[in-house]
Amino acid sequence: MLKQTGRLALAAAVGLGLAAGAGAAKAQTPKSGGILNFVVGSKIPSFDGHQETTFGMIHPIRPFYSLLIRVNPANPSDPTDFECDLCEGDVPEATDGGTKYTFKIRKGVKFHDGTPLTSADIKATMDKIVFPPEGVPSARKAFFRAVESITTPDDHTVVFKLKFPTAAFIPALATPFNFVYSKKDLDEHGMEWHKANVNGTGPFKFVQHQPGAFVEGVKYQDYHLEGRPYLDGFKAIAAPKMAVRLQAIRGDRAAIEFRGFPPKARDDLVKALGDKITVQESDWNCVLLATPNQQRKPFDDARVRQALTLGIDRWGGSKYLSQIAIVKTVGGVIFPNHPLAATKEELVKLKGYGEDIEASRAEAKKLLADAGHSGLKVDFSNRGVDQPYKVVGTWLVDQWRKIGVDTQQRVQPSGPFYDTLRKKKDFDVSIDFNCQSVINPIADMTKFLGSAGNNYAGFEDPELEAIYAKIEKENDPKALRNLVRDYETRSLSDEASGIVTLWWYKINPHRSYVKGWKIAPSHYLAQHLDQVWLDK
Amino acid sequence: MSKYILKRVLLMIPTLIGAGILVFFLMRLIPGDVCELRFAGTGLYVDQEQIDICRKDLGIDRPMFVQFADFMFGFFTFDFGKSMWTGKPILEEIGLRFQLSLQVAIMATIVATVIAIPLGAISAIKQDTWLDYAVRAFSIAGIAIPSFWLGIMIILGLLIITQEMTGIPWMPPIEYRPIWVDPVHNISQLIWPAVATGYRYSAVATRMTRSALLEVLREDYIRTARAKGLVEKIVINRHALKNSMLPVVTIIGIEFAFLMGGLVVTEQVFNLNGLGKLFVESVTNHDYAMTQALVMLVVLIFVITNFFIDLAYAWLDPRIRYS
Amino acid sequence: MTTVSESAVEAQVEDLEDKTPFWQKAKTMARKQPVGVAGLAVVILMIFAAIFAPWLTPYHPEYNDFANMLTPPGADYILGTDQFGRDIFTRILYGARTALFVGFAAATVGAVFGLVLGVASAYFGGMFDLIFQRIMDVFMAFPLIILALAVVATLGTGTQNVIIAITIPFIPQCARVVRSNALAIREIPYVDAARALGFGHMRIIMRHMAPNVMAPFLILFTAFVGQAILLEASLSYLGMGVQEPTPAWGLMLQGGAEEYAESAPWVAIWPGVAISLAVFGFNLFGDSVRDTLDPRLRSR
């Protein structure tokens, strides 16, 4: 039922007339050999996937590890297409009224140090993530709130017992951060060992990490998937500046970058290199928000918030901003193109989504005047990262100027920015975002609830909470869809407690000789590289 | 002399402690910390409990005073501890970058010296002629042009020119290999930042050569030498230039010390994994331990360079020694 | 960084008896320092651009015009537009305001504080001088980037905080030079005489000592303006300086400029030219001021 996204993403790639990449890969037989150089725009805090949250760690480290289940790398845009990685056969269905999952573990898998993999390793790994011992951080512990116990009836079986049935369990399990570690390492070296050491069952073996420079991996001969990986090795080169990453692909110092480039950069590359460059594009499971702080006056007044959202020309922004920033799609609270997402007809009914921007601006000015805040001054907190935060921020300043709002943009490096957002809360409006790996709309949309831990708007809206409570329990697709519309209207339009700017749009121009890598709707997904090969 | 040396060495200590106090408190004034930042990667909500665990782990939950004493004691016993961001020993992390920064600094010094001394000399000898004006304009331009912008223009120029000429765009390598491993790769990466910073550096040195030489040329003994009918070339080479080198060497020394930690912006442009980049990263990551160690290193290099410069002057001018 | 040699500065002291009127000095300078006059011309041009920016261009420096993104230089936009469709020429004109404001504010505050502290340190001597010198040492040796980052991170980004960040390292530089000059003056009998007459410290410092270190002070001041403009550009380029949408040259080089340098080189070239030209002008002018005020370097 959810295959639609996949088709659309593929259509986007083909529609560009640059089908030499992903689409054509099927026709060709993969070649083995070669080293893949790619650039990474962020830093590696540590190698421990269980406690890190950044793609700066995923891109270079993920190829060293396997997961229990993973998103199908041949069809990564489909939010329900999971396949077994370390388990056998298909991803199991729940039994016992949706509270029990039994996984059969693949036999003959060995860690890079030669230790054979058993169910005990899976249990030790999941215990570390789900029930971390006192003093051990686990970034995604909350994903597994439903898990009651993890047991191993035999060496090749793992059983997850849930407290209540939830569709969120399988996507959570496929989260690319859940690296499977060896129980032996955890027992012998402790829970911190994986921060600086690598021993997995993934397609590549760790060679070296030069902090700030690169991570090097070499083909693991005993990898559990037959004939994989195709590459002899890879080098993940750190390049924090986007201009350098772009130049690196241009000068063939690197073949690909996995996060994403703005469209203008794509155009420059294609213009310079022609068919030596292949472009893949996809909607991105990241949404950029402008969060009004309801603890501050006059942002506790719904009219003022509505005026702010009305002042944003989303359709125009989509058209123009998408040429210079990594945002594009106009959307509501749900990942665009997902069956639960609003159609354009539904969107235009929301405040700020109308196609006549002049009418919206007039309404915004009137609302501000009614609230007694014409000539409103806004202290707008933004994050010191160009793409997409500062680019969109600069655009917002200009948008709001057009309804007579005087916006002062306050840009801070990530650390102080988060401090302002979460602790000090001394902002009028702040940039905020929700960026998840595996698409899981029901879980992702909690971001808009006043009670959510990652909502910084400072409000209580019992009505919105009530709608969400119904959404959680609803099983009928049609009724669910209607409830989601109610939730969206309440959050984005009636209360305007959340202001969605635009959804991100992922564009990956890469050297055409890179084959087998398919764009996913998240830069965290399908980065194990065993499917990638070089056509040189 | 030994008394003077001892005095100068003792005077370094308060500077180092002062720098330690300053960096320690400055870093802690910046809102947020390494733990919050680490968990914030995806905008995900993380339990306060998890952040507290991380803080305890890194020891940043202890009272300020204890942390400071720990840091200072570590510094004077050469135990810098581990990076709060990567968990690797700080000396190892710095060592890795030191190589690269040192090589760029040396290469830039060579570029600068080769340009500066002849140009500065010509400028002084031909004072107030069009040649002097041209050299001065060239050297002031070196100070005026931001090195990072020059760097951007160099990379852009390389990409465009190579594509025009060969059809295949070429850019300098973006990952460092030591010179003894792959000299061609190494030089083709580092020569560009060396030129970009070396130009600015040469500008400073050219100006110093010019003014030092001008001063010396007015000294009596030069006049005597000239009066004796010595050939101008010999006067300049044998007497004047040699005697005017001290301030030039001084400025080269100061600039060298500055380059070791000051390539912050240029390293960004060329994607060099040097000390400057480590600096920016450790500050933005709130890696207190690493930033403190780096500041102390840069201050130490600065203080030692100054010490040697003072020593050289004291050795040449006895009046300083006894004052 | 322009370094003013201490020996050159010491020379000022010998120049104390030089009572040539200022205007005459200026006239001499114009004749003898054609390069300096060229520098002054650049400075004046910049001030002119900053003051009359709104009359020199039909565009607003902050308004986005997405219909004209990255337009090449032409009749409508003489230097082209940036990725937000803003006219680059306009932003360069208004950017001169930011540059001059940051430059003069940082140089003035830095040099004045340096002057007062340097003179005071020399005047009081003893323990005060010793401790003060050590504090100055710390600031001299301390990497600017950390200071700037800490200032920006605690106070927030923006023009005022950039000025503070840039000013801090100027103070010790100026204080040092001023102190070594003032030390020499302190030995001159009239300071003793003033003290004997029972004048207060403040009066002696302000009335007798400060005016006599004006020459090195002026030299440093002109050098600081250029340096401050350059530092502001570097900080903005690192994303720690002036923030969008304020027009500022360093900021114009950051972000899109590099990424689009290929297809839209004008975005990267012109702001760099503006920075270079401005700093070039201030330095040329400053150099000539130094040559004029410094008798040892004055030819013949």
PDB file of C-alpha atoms in Angstrom, chain A residues 219-425:
ATOM      1  CA  LYS A 219      36.608  -5.422   1.709  1.00  0.00           C
ATOM      2  CA  TYR A 220      35.664  -8.105   4.231  1.00  0.00           C
ATOM      3  CA  GLN A 221      36.260 -11.423   2.488  1.00  0.00           C
ATOM      4  CA  ASP A 222      33.916 -13.422   4.737  1.00  0.00           C
ATOM      5  CA  TYR A 223      30.928 -11.102   4.385  1.00  0.00           C
ATOM      6  CA  HIS A 224      27.669 -12.977   4.760  1.00  0.00           C
ATOM      7  CA  LEU A 225      26.070 -11.848   1.476  1.00  0.00           C
ATOM      8  CA  GLU A 226      27.343 -13.931  -1.418  1.00  0.00           C
ATOM      9  CA  GLY A 227      29.547 -12.011  -3.857  1.00  0.00           C
ATOM     10  CA  ARG A 228      29.407  -8.791  -1.836  1.00  0.00           C
ATOM     11  CA  PRO A 229      30.779  -6.273  -1.368  1.00  0.00           C
ATOM     12  CA  TYR A 230      31.815  -5.353  -4.886  1.00  0.00           C
ATOM     13  CA  LEU A 231      34.277  -2.683  -3.819  1.00  0.00           C
ATOM     14  CA  ASP A 232      37.806  -3.485  -2.680  1.00  0.00           C
ATOM     15  CA  GLY A 233      37.525  -0.700  -0.184  1.00  0.00           C
ATOM     16  CA  PHE A 234      36.402   2.860   0.498  1.00  0.00           C
ATOM     17  CA  LYS A 235      37.730   6.098   1.829  1.00  0.00           C
ATOM     18  CA  ALA A 236      35.417   8.581   3.544  1.00  0.00           C
ATOM     19  CA  ILE A 237      37.124  11.956   3.330  1.00  0.00           C
ATOM     20  CA  ALA A 238      36.100  14.723   5.721  1.00  0.00           C
ATOM     21  CA  ALA A 239      35.291  18.011   3.977  1.00  0.00           C
ATOM     22  CA  PRO A 240      33.229  20.353   6.141  1.00  0.00           C
ATOM     23  CA  LYS A 241      32.812  23.035   3.491  1.00  0.00           C
ATOM     24  CA  MET A 242      30.226  22.394   0.821  1.00  0.00           C
ATOM     25  CA  ALA A 243      32.318  24.237  -1.773  1.00  0.00           C
ATOM     26  CA  VAL A 244      35.168  21.782  -1.173  1.00  0.00           C
ATOM     27  CA  ARG A 245      32.847  18.780  -1.475  1.00  0.00           C
ATOM     28  CA  LEU A 246      31.530  20.135  -4.724  1.00  0.00           C
ATOM     29  CA  GLN A 247      34.988  20.863  -6.089  1.00  0.00           C
ATOM     30  CA  ALA A 248      36.143  17.409  -5.002  1.00  0.00           C
ATOM     31  CA  ILE A 249      33.529  15.737  -7.187  1.00  0.00           C
ATOM     32  CA  ARG A 250      34.308  18.088 -10.005  1.00  0.00           C
ATOM     33  CA  GLY A 251      38.040  17.403  -9.819  1.00  0.00           C
ATOM     34  CA  ASP A 252      37.346  13.674  -9.237  1.00  0.00           C
ATOM     35  CA  ARG A 253      38.997  13.656  -5.836  1.00  0.00           C
ATOM     36  CA  ALA A 254      35.776  12.067  -4.654  1.00  0.00           C
ATOM     37  CA  ALA A 255      33.062  10.246  -6.563  1.00  0.00           C
ATOM     38  CA  ILE A 256      30.019  11.032  -4.455  1.00  0.00           C
ATOM     39  CA  GLU A 257      28.622  12.844  -1.449  1.00  0.00           C
ATOM     40  CA  PHE A 258      25.718  11.206   0.313  1.00  0.00           C
ATOM     41  CA  ARG A 259      23.952  14.069   2.105  1.00  0.00           C
ATOM     42  CA  GLY A 260      22.869  16.381  -0.689  1.00  0.00           C
ATOM     43  CA  PHE A 261      23.689  19.446  -2.761  1.00  0.00           C
ATOM     44  CA  PRO A 262      21.585  22.465  -3.694  1.00  0.00           C
ATOM     45  CA  PRO A 263      20.185  22.404  -7.243  1.00  0.00           C
ATOM     46  CA  LYS A 264      22.433  25.159  -8.518  1.00  0.00           C
ATOM     47  CA  ALA A 265      25.448  23.101  -7.541  1.00  0.00           C
ATOM     48  CA  ARG A 266      23.973  20.126  -9.376  1.00  0.00           C
ATOM     49  CA  ASP A 267      23.475  22.241 -12.486  1.00  0.00           C
ATOM     50  CA  ASP A 268      27.054  23.491 -12.366  1.00  0.00           C
ATOM     51  CA  LEU A 269      28.392  19.952 -12.107  1.00  0.00           C
ATOM     52  CA  VAL A 270      26.220  18.667 -14.938  1.00  0.00           C
ATOM     53  CA  LYS A 271      27.169  21.629 -17.086  1.00  0.00           C
ATOM     54  CA  ALA A 272      30.868  21.094 -16.491  1.00  0.00           C
ATOM     55  CA  LEU A 273      30.993  17.322 -16.761  1.00  0.00           C
ATOM     56  CA  GLY A 274      27.992  16.280 -18.855  1.00  0.00           C
ATOM     57  CA  ASP A 275      27.297  12.558 -18.762  1.00  0.00           C
ATOM     58  CA  LYS A 276      30.188  11.932 -16.391  1.00  0.00           C
ATOM     59  CA  ILE A 277      27.722  13.057 -13.738  1.00  0.00           C
ATOM     60  CA  THR A 278      24.562  11.212 -12.757  1.00  0.00           C
ATOM     61  CA  VAL A 279      21.915  12.896 -10.656  1.00  0.00           C
ATOM     62  CA  GLN A 280      19.542  11.171  -8.250  1.00  0.00           C
ATOM     63  CA  GLU A 281      16.823  13.091  -6.451  1.00  0.00           C
ATOM     64  CA  SER A 282      14.250  12.326  -3.793  1.00  0.00           C
ATOM     65  CA  ASP A 283      11.979  13.921  -1.248  1.00  0.00           C
ATOM     66  CA  TRP A 284      13.744  13.990   2.073  1.00  0.00           C
ATOM     67  CA  ASN A 285      12.359  12.909   5.421  1.00  0.00           C
ATOM     68  CA  CYS A 286      13.388  16.203   6.978  1.00  0.00           C
ATOM     69  CA  VAL A 287      11.171  19.198   7.524  1.00  0.00           C
ATOM     70  CA  LEU A 288      12.284  22.716   8.302  1.00  0.00           C
ATOM     71  CA  LEU A 289      10.133  24.508  10.853  1.00  0.00           C
ATOM     72  CA  ALA A 290       9.852  28.014  12.197  1.00  0.00           C
ATOM     73  CA  THR A 291       8.799  27.620  15.808  1.00  0.00           C
ATOM     74  CA  PRO A 292       7.094  30.565  17.531  1.00  0.00           C
ATOM     75  CA  ASN A 293       7.768  30.726  21.255  1.00  0.00           C
ATOM     76  CA  GLN A 294       4.397  30.911  23.012  1.00  0.00           C
ATOM     77  CA  GLN A 295       6.040  31.723  26.322  1.00  0.00           C
ATOM     78  CA  ARG A 296       6.796  35.137  24.881  1.00  0.00           C
ATOM     79  CA  LYS A 297       4.373  37.876  24.031  1.00  0.00           C
ATOM     80  CA  PRO A 298       2.790  38.430  21.579  1.00  0.00           C
ATOM     81  CA  PHE A 299       3.437  34.949  20.219  1.00  0.00           C
ATOM     82  CA  ASP A 300       0.908  33.519  22.639  1.00  0.00           C
ATOM     83  CA  ASP A 301      -1.687  35.182  20.411  1.00  0.00           C
ATOM     84  CA  ALA A 302      -2.826  32.776  17.672  1.00  0.00           C
ATOM     85  CA  ARG A 303      -3.481  35.726  15.339  1.00  0.00           C
ATOM     86  CA  VAL A 304       0.166  36.729  15.432  1.00  0.00           C
ATOM     87  CA  ARG A 305       1.299  33.181  14.734  1.00  0.00           C
ATOM     88  CA  GLN A 306      -1.198  32.853  11.919  1.00  0.00           C
ATOM     89  CA  ALA A 307       0.092  36.089  10.429  1.00  0.00           C
ATOM     90  CA  LEU A 308       3.633  34.692  10.456  1.00  0.00           C
ATOM     91  CA  THR A 309       2.596  31.536   8.649  1.00  0.00           C
ATOM     92  CA  LEU A 310       0.403  33.503   6.219  1.00  0.00           C
ATOM     93  CA  GLY A 311       3.342  35.703   5.350  1.00  0.00           C
ATOM     94  CA  ILE A 312       5.357  32.800   3.947  1.00  0.00           C
ATOM     95  CA  ASP A 313       4.996  32.296   0.199  1.00  0.00           C
ATOM     96  CA  ARG A 314       5.474  28.532   0.163  1.00  0.00           C
ATOM     97  CA  TRP A 315       4.597  27.901  -3.464  1.00  0.00           C
ATOM     98  CA  GLY A 316       6.799  30.731  -4.665  1.00  0.00           C
ATOM     99  CA  GLY A 317       9.515  29.675  -2.243  1.00  0.00           C
ATOM    100  CA  SER A 318       9.331  26.137  -3.536  1.00  0.00           C
ATOM    101  CA  LYS A 319       9.894  27.413  -7.030  1.00  0.00           C
ATOM    102  CA  TYR A 320      12.754  29.819  -6.355  1.00  0.00           C
ATOM    103  CA  LEU A 321      14.300  28.713  -3.093  1.00  0.00           C
ATOM    104  CA  SER A 322      14.597  25.183  -4.439  1.00  0.00           C
ATOM    105  CA  GLN A 323      17.179  26.480  -6.870  1.00  0.00           C
ATOM    106  CA  ILE A 324      19.556  27.592  -4.148  1.00  0.00           C
ATOM    107  CA  ALA A 325      18.693  25.492  -1.118  1.00  0.00           C
ATOM    108  CA  ILE A 326      18.139  21.843  -0.290  1.00  0.00           C
ATOM    109  CA  VAL A 327      14.420  22.430   0.341  1.00  0.00           C
ATOM    110  CA  LYS A 328      11.631  22.137  -2.163  1.00  0.00           C
ATOM    111  CA  THR A 329       8.408  20.389  -1.359  1.00  0.00           C
ATOM    112  CA  VAL A 330       5.393  22.159   0.111  1.00  0.00           C
ATOM    113  CA  GLY A 331       3.907  19.882   2.735  1.00  0.00           C
ATOM    114  CA  GLY A 332       2.145  19.581   6.044  1.00  0.00           C
ATOM    115  CA  VAL A 333       2.965  17.429   9.040  1.00  0.00           C
ATOM    116  CA  ILE A 334       3.488  14.211   7.050  1.00  0.00           C
ATOM    117  CA  PHE A 335       6.365  13.277   4.726  1.00  0.00           C
ATOM    118  CA  PRO A 336       5.168  14.414   1.264  1.00  0.00           C
ATOM    119  CA  ASN A 337       3.939  11.731  -1.128  1.00  0.00           C
ATOM    120  CA  HIS A 338       3.232   9.399   1.762  1.00  0.00           C
ATOM    121  CA  PRO A 339      -0.373   8.177   1.488  1.00  0.00           C
ATOM    122  CA  LEU A 340      -1.132   9.936   4.769  1.00  0.00           C
ATOM    123  CA  ALA A 341       0.218  13.266   3.517  1.00  0.00           C
ATOM    124  CA  ALA A 342      -2.130  16.038   2.433  1.00  0.00           C
ATOM    125  CA  THR A 343      -2.802  16.507  -1.262  1.00  0.00           C
ATOM    126  CA  LYS A 344      -2.405  19.934  -2.783  1.00  0.00           C
ATOM    127  CA  GLU A 345      -6.202  20.446  -2.629  1.00  0.00           C
ATOM    128  CA  GLU A 346      -6.091  19.717   1.071  1.00  0.00           C
ATOM    129  CA  LEU A 347      -3.015  21.857   1.678  1.00  0.00           C
ATOM    130  CA  VAL A 348      -4.334  25.030   0.062  1.00  0.00           C
ATOM    131  CA  LYS A 349      -7.116  25.134   2.642  1.00  0.00           C
ATOM    132  CA  LEU A 350      -4.557  25.659   5.406  1.00  0.00           C
ATOM    133  CA  LYS A 351      -3.531  29.184   6.369  1.00  0.00           C
ATOM    134  CA  GLY A 352      -0.375  30.161   4.569  1.00  0.00           C
ATOM    135  CA  TYR A 353      -0.746  27.503   1.884  1.00  0.00           C
ATOM    136  CA  GLY A 354      -3.070  29.490  -0.387  1.00  0.00           C
ATOM    137  CA  GLU A 355      -1.880  30.077  -3.904  1.00  0.00           C
ATOM    138  CA  ASP A 356      -2.740  33.797  -3.893  1.00  0.00           C
ATOM    139  CA  ILE A 357       0.106  35.140  -1.824  1.00  0.00           C
ATOM    140  CA  GLU A 358      -1.110  38.737  -2.006  1.00  0.00           C
ATOM    141  CA  ALA A 359      -4.407  37.700  -0.415  1.00  0.00           C
ATOM    142  CA  SER A 360      -2.513  35.818   2.295  1.00  0.00           C
ATOM    143  CA  ARG A 361      -0.299  38.805   2.986  1.00  0.00           C
ATOM    144  CA  ALA A 362      -3.293  41.115   3.205  1.00  0.00           C
ATOM    145  CA  GLU A 363      -4.894  38.726   5.687  1.00  0.00           C
ATOM    146  CA  ALA A 364      -1.652  38.562   7.655  1.00  0.00           C
ATOM    147  CA  LYS A 365      -1.442  42.339   7.882  1.00  0.00           C
ATOM    148  CA  LYS A 366      -5.015  42.522   8.996  1.00  0.00           C
ATOM    149  CA  LEU A 367      -4.496  39.884  11.684  1.00  0.00           C
ATOM    150  CA  LEU A 368      -1.460  41.757  12.969  1.00  0.00           C
ATOM    151  CA  ALA A 369      -3.412  44.999  13.020  1.00  0.00           C
ATOM    152  CA  ASP A 370      -6.310  43.317  14.856  1.00  0.00           C
ATOM    153  CA  ALA A 371      -3.878  41.952  17.419  1.00  0.00           C
ATOM    154  CA  GLY A 372      -2.407  45.432  17.781  1.00  0.00           C
ATOM    155  CA  HIS A 373       1.013  44.382  16.513  1.00  0.00           C
ATOM    156  CA  SER A 374       1.536  46.036  13.159  1.00  0.00           C
ATOM    157  CA  GLY A 375       5.256  46.644  12.780  1.00  0.00           C
ATOM    158  CA  LEU A 376       6.032  43.627  14.946  1.00  0.00           C
ATOM    159  CA  LYS A 377       9.704  43.026  15.761  1.00  0.00           C
ATOM    160  CA  VAL A 378      10.856  39.406  15.810  1.00  0.00           C
ATOM    161  CA  ASP A 379      14.014  37.997  17.337  1.00  0.00           C
ATOM    162  CA  PHE A 380      14.651  35.056  15.033  1.00  0.00           C
ATOM    163  CA  SER A 381      17.133  32.424  16.198  1.00  0.00           C
ATOM    164  CA  ASN A 382      18.935  30.432  13.519  1.00  0.00           C
ATOM    165  CA  ARG A 383      21.628  27.803  13.307  1.00  0.00           C
ATOM    166  CA  GLY A 384      25.021  28.664  11.837  1.00  0.00           C
ATOM    167  CA  VAL A 385      24.858  26.120   9.027  1.00  0.00           C
ATOM    168  CA  ASP A 386      24.274  27.326   5.472  1.00  0.00           C
ATOM    169  CA  GLN A 387      22.217  24.529   4.035  1.00  0.00           C
ATOM    170  CA  PRO A 388      19.380  24.839   4.461  1.00  0.00           C
ATOM    171  CA  TYR A 389      19.099  26.840   7.706  1.00  0.00           C
ATOM    172  CA  LYS A 390      20.755  30.153   6.902  1.00  0.00           C
ATOM    173  CA  VAL A 391      19.558  30.227   3.319  1.00  0.00           C
ATOM    174  CA  VAL A 392      15.954  29.653   4.338  1.00  0.00           C
ATOM    175  CA  GLY A 393      16.367  32.015   7.298  1.00  0.00           C
ATOM    176  CA  THR A 394      17.482  34.836   5.037  1.00  0.00           C
ATOM    177  CA  TRP A 395      14.480  34.135   2.838  1.00  0.00           C
ATOM    178  CA  LEU A 396      12.105  34.173   5.830  1.00  0.00           C
ATOM    179  CA  VAL A 397      13.436  37.548   6.956  1.00  0.00           C
ATOM    180  CA  ASP A 398      12.513  38.911   3.538  1.00  0.00           C
ATOM    181  CA  GLN A 399       9.124  37.159   3.514  1.00  0.00           C
ATOM    182  CA  TRP A 400       8.128  38.599   6.851  1.00  0.00           C
ATOM    183  CA  ARG A 401       9.310  42.047   5.866  1.00  0.00           C
ATOM    184  CA  LYS A 402       6.565  41.978   3.252  1.00  0.00           C
ATOM    185  CA  ILE A 403       3.887  41.821   5.953  1.00  0.00           C
ATOM    186  CA  GLY A 404       5.560  44.603   7.878  1.00  0.00           C
ATOM    187  CA  VAL A 405       7.394  42.387  10.351  1.00  0.00           C
ATOM    188  CA  ASP A 406      10.908  43.508  11.230  1.00  0.00           C
ATOM    189  CA  THR A 407      12.958  40.355  11.778  1.00  0.00           C
ATOM    190  CA  GLN A 408      16.377  40.316  13.396  1.00  0.00           C
ATOM    191  CA  GLN A 409      18.168  37.103  12.517  1.00  0.00           C
ATOM    192  CA  ARG A 410      20.409  35.827  15.293  1.00  0.00           C
ATOM    193  CA  VAL A 411      22.732  33.109  14.003  1.00  0.00           C
ATOM    194  CA  GLN A 412      24.688  30.963  16.427  1.00  0.00           C
ATOM    195  CA  PRO A 413      26.916  27.900  16.076  1.00  0.00           C
ATOM    196  CA  SER A 414      25.107  24.615  16.733  1.00  0.00           C
ATOM    197  CA  GLY A 415      25.988  24.444  20.438  1.00  0.00           C
ATOM    198  CA  PRO A 416      24.711  27.839  21.549  1.00  0.00           C
ATOM    199  CA  PHE A 417      21.830  27.519  19.088  1.00  0.00           C
ATOM    200  CA  TYR A 418      20.546  24.389  20.821  1.00  0.00           C
ATOM    201  CA  ASP A 419      21.111  25.991  24.165  1.00  0.00           C
ATOM    202  CA  THR A 420      18.884  28.892  23.130  1.00  0.00           C
ATOM    203  CA  LEU A 421      16.270  26.536  21.737  1.00  0.00           C
ATOM    204  CA  ARG A 422      16.104  24.076  24.595  1.00  0.00           C
ATOM    205  CA  LYS A 423      17.257  25.735  27.762  1.00  0.00           C
ATOM    206  CA  LYS A 424      17.337  29.500  27.575  1.00  0.00           C
ATOM    207  CA  LYS A 425      14.295  29.718  25.326  1.00  0.00           C
TER     208      LYS A 425
END
